[in-house]
Amino acid sequence: MISLAGRDILHHWAKYVFTGVGLGLLIGVTLSMAGIYRGMVDDAQVLLRSSGADIWVVQQETLGPYAEPSNLRDDVYRAILGMPGVGEASNVTYLTMQIRQGERDVRVMAVGFELGRPGEPPFLVAGRRIVRSHYEVVADVRTGFGLGERVRIRRHEYEVVGLTRRMVSSSGDPMVFLSLKDAQEAQFLKDNDAIVNERARTAANPALNRPGVPGLLDAILTSQTASRSVNAVLVRVADGHDAEQVAENIRRWKHLEAYTSAQMEEILVSKLIETSARQIATFLVILAIVSAAIVSFIIYTMTLGKVRELAVLKLIGTRNRTIAAMILQQSLGLGLIGFVIGKTVATLWAPYFPKYVLLLPGDAVRGLLATMVVCAIASLLAIRVALKVDPATAIGG
């Protein structure tokens, strides 16, 4: 029986192999889709780990700097430093933007941090850390920037002094780190023309330009050109204190939102990635249905092509269970070939995706089991046809 199955496969080897290749490409796409989701979750976790924070303090009634806009005054961290259990606190800004490098634009997340405090890149793969308070940046290697290159962020040019790796936003954009003052200016300070127009409006307002109050207009104009806002305060908890309790105290006494690492990860995964996860799951279901249809069609046509052989087997007393096992074996063999090809191509093309693709061994095992189940189900139609073959067909022409 196994010999008959083998001879049948050899007789139709081209159809069998090309079907296996096509099925393998579908399985490769399926594994890649799962890897994209895993990569999105890993990007979110890397984003949190790279900050070095235990608690994120953000504007009240917001979900934090990654999921929603958050705006705090940059002196809030001083009040937080006085809270019990707070070891370190530092300001940080996040801004997704396009920056100019030569003739091309690169989409990045610009991160402003205080030197030597939570929020700076945890490691470098080349170059050095930022040591000047202005006009130096550290970039992720995926930006394509090189050491010593100059990039334009808003109105100023910055020198790339260091490179890091796997520092990306939750949407996969590579990060560029710069000093907090530079980041505040890039995010919150208006351009020169807007500042001139705003000064003219302020001077024309009699309530703000009172002849009897000297210095009022100058103070207001100065405040308009100063940026004192940040997106969040990163907090490291002192040894021996519980992060959840410290966060609760901040929420209660400072009237701000405070999220622990676990809560922030839940926000990133359930709020930012949830829609993409459902979309990927839908594609996986569609790909599984298409794969089942392909296997079912091929096995069915191969079964129809050997009706006389099946009739001879029945005529000599072969049991239906043996015939069903032969067809099932062909279907599972097709699935195994497809999975090997799919896993190979998924591994080969994963580095070329614009977003990080994380292929886990556990997903590969689950994918193999799912492939075998789908192929087994797809063989049922061919088995049903084979079992209905009349033995008289073998001698009836």
Tab-separated table of N, CA, C and O in Angstrom, residues 22-23 25-27 29-31 33 277-295 374:
chain	number	residue	atom	x	y	z
A	22	GLY	N	3.901	25.688	-3.604
A	22	GLY	CA	2.855	26.696	-3.434
A	22	GLY	C	2.295	26.713	-2.026
A	22	GLY	O	2.088	27.773	-1.425
A	23	LEU	N	2.052	25.518	-1.493
A	23	LEU	CA	1.572	25.425	-0.114
A	23	LEU	C	2.627	25.963	0.847
A	23	LEU	O	2.290	26.642	1.834
A	25	LEU	N	4.810	28.337	0.312
A	25	LEU	CA	4.811	29.793	0.285
A	25	LEU	C	3.663	30.350	1.115
A	25	LEU	O	3.816	31.354	1.824
A	26	LEU	N	2.498	29.702	1.027
A	26	LEU	CA	1.370	30.127	1.860
A	26	LEU	C	1.696	29.958	3.338
A	26	LEU	O	1.392	30.833	4.162
A	27	ILE	N	2.299	28.831	3.687
A	27	ILE	CA	2.673	28.601	5.088
A	27	ILE	C	3.742	29.604	5.515
A	27	ILE	O	3.717	30.104	6.650
A	29	VAL	N	4.047	32.670	4.424
A	29	VAL	CA	3.335	33.923	4.686
A	29	VAL	C	2.624	33.855	6.033
A	29	VAL	O	2.618	34.829	6.807
A	30	THR	N	2.026	32.697	6.328
A	30	THR	CA	1.326	32.531	7.600
A	30	THR	C	2.287	32.675	8.775
A	30	THR	O	1.994	33.393	9.746
A	31	LEU	N	3.419	32.018	8.711
A	31	LEU	CA	4.414	32.134	9.784
A	31	LEU	C	4.935	33.564	9.894
A	31	LEU	O	5.181	34.061	11.002
A	33	MET	N	3.249	36.301	9.157
A	33	MET	CA	2.204	37.113	9.781
A	33	MET	C	2.235	36.946	11.293
A	33	MET	O	2.136	37.925	12.048
A	277	ALA	N	-3.658	42.944	15.728
A	277	ALA	CA	-3.719	41.522	16.070
A	277	ALA	C	-4.970	40.875	15.474
A	277	ALA	O	-4.908	39.756	14.934
A	278	ARG	N	-6.099	41.556	15.558
A	278	ARG	CA	-7.335	41.007	14.961
A	278	ARG	C	-7.209	40.901	13.448
A	278	ARG	O	-7.690	39.937	12.838
A	279	GLN	N	-6.578	41.898	12.847
A	279	GLN	CA	-6.405	41.868	11.393
A	279	GLN	C	-5.518	40.695	10.984
A	279	GLN	O	-5.818	39.977	10.015
A	280	ILE	N	-4.427	40.497	11.711
A	280	ILE	CA	-3.526	39.386	11.413
A	280	ILE	C	-4.227	38.058	11.619
A	280	ILE	O	-4.064	37.116	10.828
A	281	ALA	N	-5.034	37.942	12.694
A	281	ALA	CA	-5.767	36.701	12.949
A	281	ALA	C	-6.732	36.388	11.807
A	281	ALA	O	-6.890	35.229	11.405
A	282	THR	N	-7.376	37.431	11.261
A	282	THR	CA	-8.285	37.225	10.127
A	282	THR	C	-7.531	36.696	8.910
A	282	THR	O	-7.989	35.770	8.222
A	283	PHE	N	-6.359	37.276	8.640
A	283	PHE	CA	-5.541	36.797	7.522
A	283	PHE	C	-5.108	35.347	7.738
A	283	PHE	O	-5.078	34.549	6.785
A	284	LEU	N	-4.776	34.997	8.965
A	284	LEU	CA	-4.356	33.627	9.245
A	284	LEU	C	-5.487	32.638	8.965
A	284	LEU	O	-5.259	31.547	8.428
A	285	VAL	N	-6.705	33.010	9.335
A	285	VAL	CA	-7.859	32.136	9.065
A	285	VAL	C	-8.061	31.981	7.559
A	285	VAL	O	-8.298	30.870	7.050
A	286	ILE	N	-7.968	33.105	6.833
A	286	ILE	CA	-8.139	33.045	5.370
A	286	ILE	C	-7.066	32.171	4.737
A	286	ILE	O	-7.349	31.334	3.857
A	287	LEU	N	-5.825	32.337	5.171
A	287	LEU	CA	-4.729	31.527	4.622
A	287	LEU	C	-4.924	30.053	4.940
A	287	LEU	O	-4.611	29.181	4.108
A	288	ALA	N	-5.440	29.738	6.126
A	288	ALA	CA	-5.696	28.336	6.483
A	288	ALA	C	-6.771	27.740	5.575
A	288	ALA	O	-6.657	26.587	5.122
A	289	ILE	N	-7.811	28.516	5.286
A	289	ILE	CA	-8.880	28.036	4.398
A	289	ILE	C	-8.349	27.817	2.983
A	289	ILE	O	-8.646	26.802	2.333
A	290	VAL	N	-7.543	28.772	2.492
A	290	VAL	CA	-6.969	28.638	1.145
A	290	VAL	C	-6.044	27.424	1.079
A	290	VAL	O	-6.078	26.650	0.101
A	291	SER	N	-5.227	27.223	2.106
A	291	SER	CA	-4.328	26.066	2.126
A	291	SER	C	-5.108	24.764	2.117
A	291	SER	O	-4.764	23.811	1.396
A	292	ALA	N	-6.172	24.707	2.916
A	292	ALA	CA	-7.002	23.503	2.950
A	292	ALA	C	-7.638	23.234	1.589
A	292	ALA	O	-7.724	22.077	1.147
A	293	ALA	N	-8.084	24.296	0.912
A	293	ALA	CA	-8.704	24.130	-0.404
A	293	ALA	C	-7.690	23.593	-1.412
A	293	ALA	O	-8.005	22.715	-2.234
A	294	ILE	N	-6.452	24.106	-1.365
A	294	ILE	CA	-5.420	23.639	-2.303
A	294	ILE	C	-5.102	22.163	-2.074
A	294	ILE	O	-5.070	21.354	-3.013
A	295	VAL	N	-4.868	21.788	-0.827
A	295	VAL	CA	-4.549	20.392	-0.521
A	295	VAL	C	-5.708	19.479	-0.887
A	295	VAL	O	-5.517	18.404	-1.480
A	374	VAL	N	-4.960	20.639	9.228
A	374	VAL	CA	-5.621	21.155	8.029
A	374	VAL	C	-5.506	20.158	6.883
A	374	VAL	O	-6.491	19.907	6.155
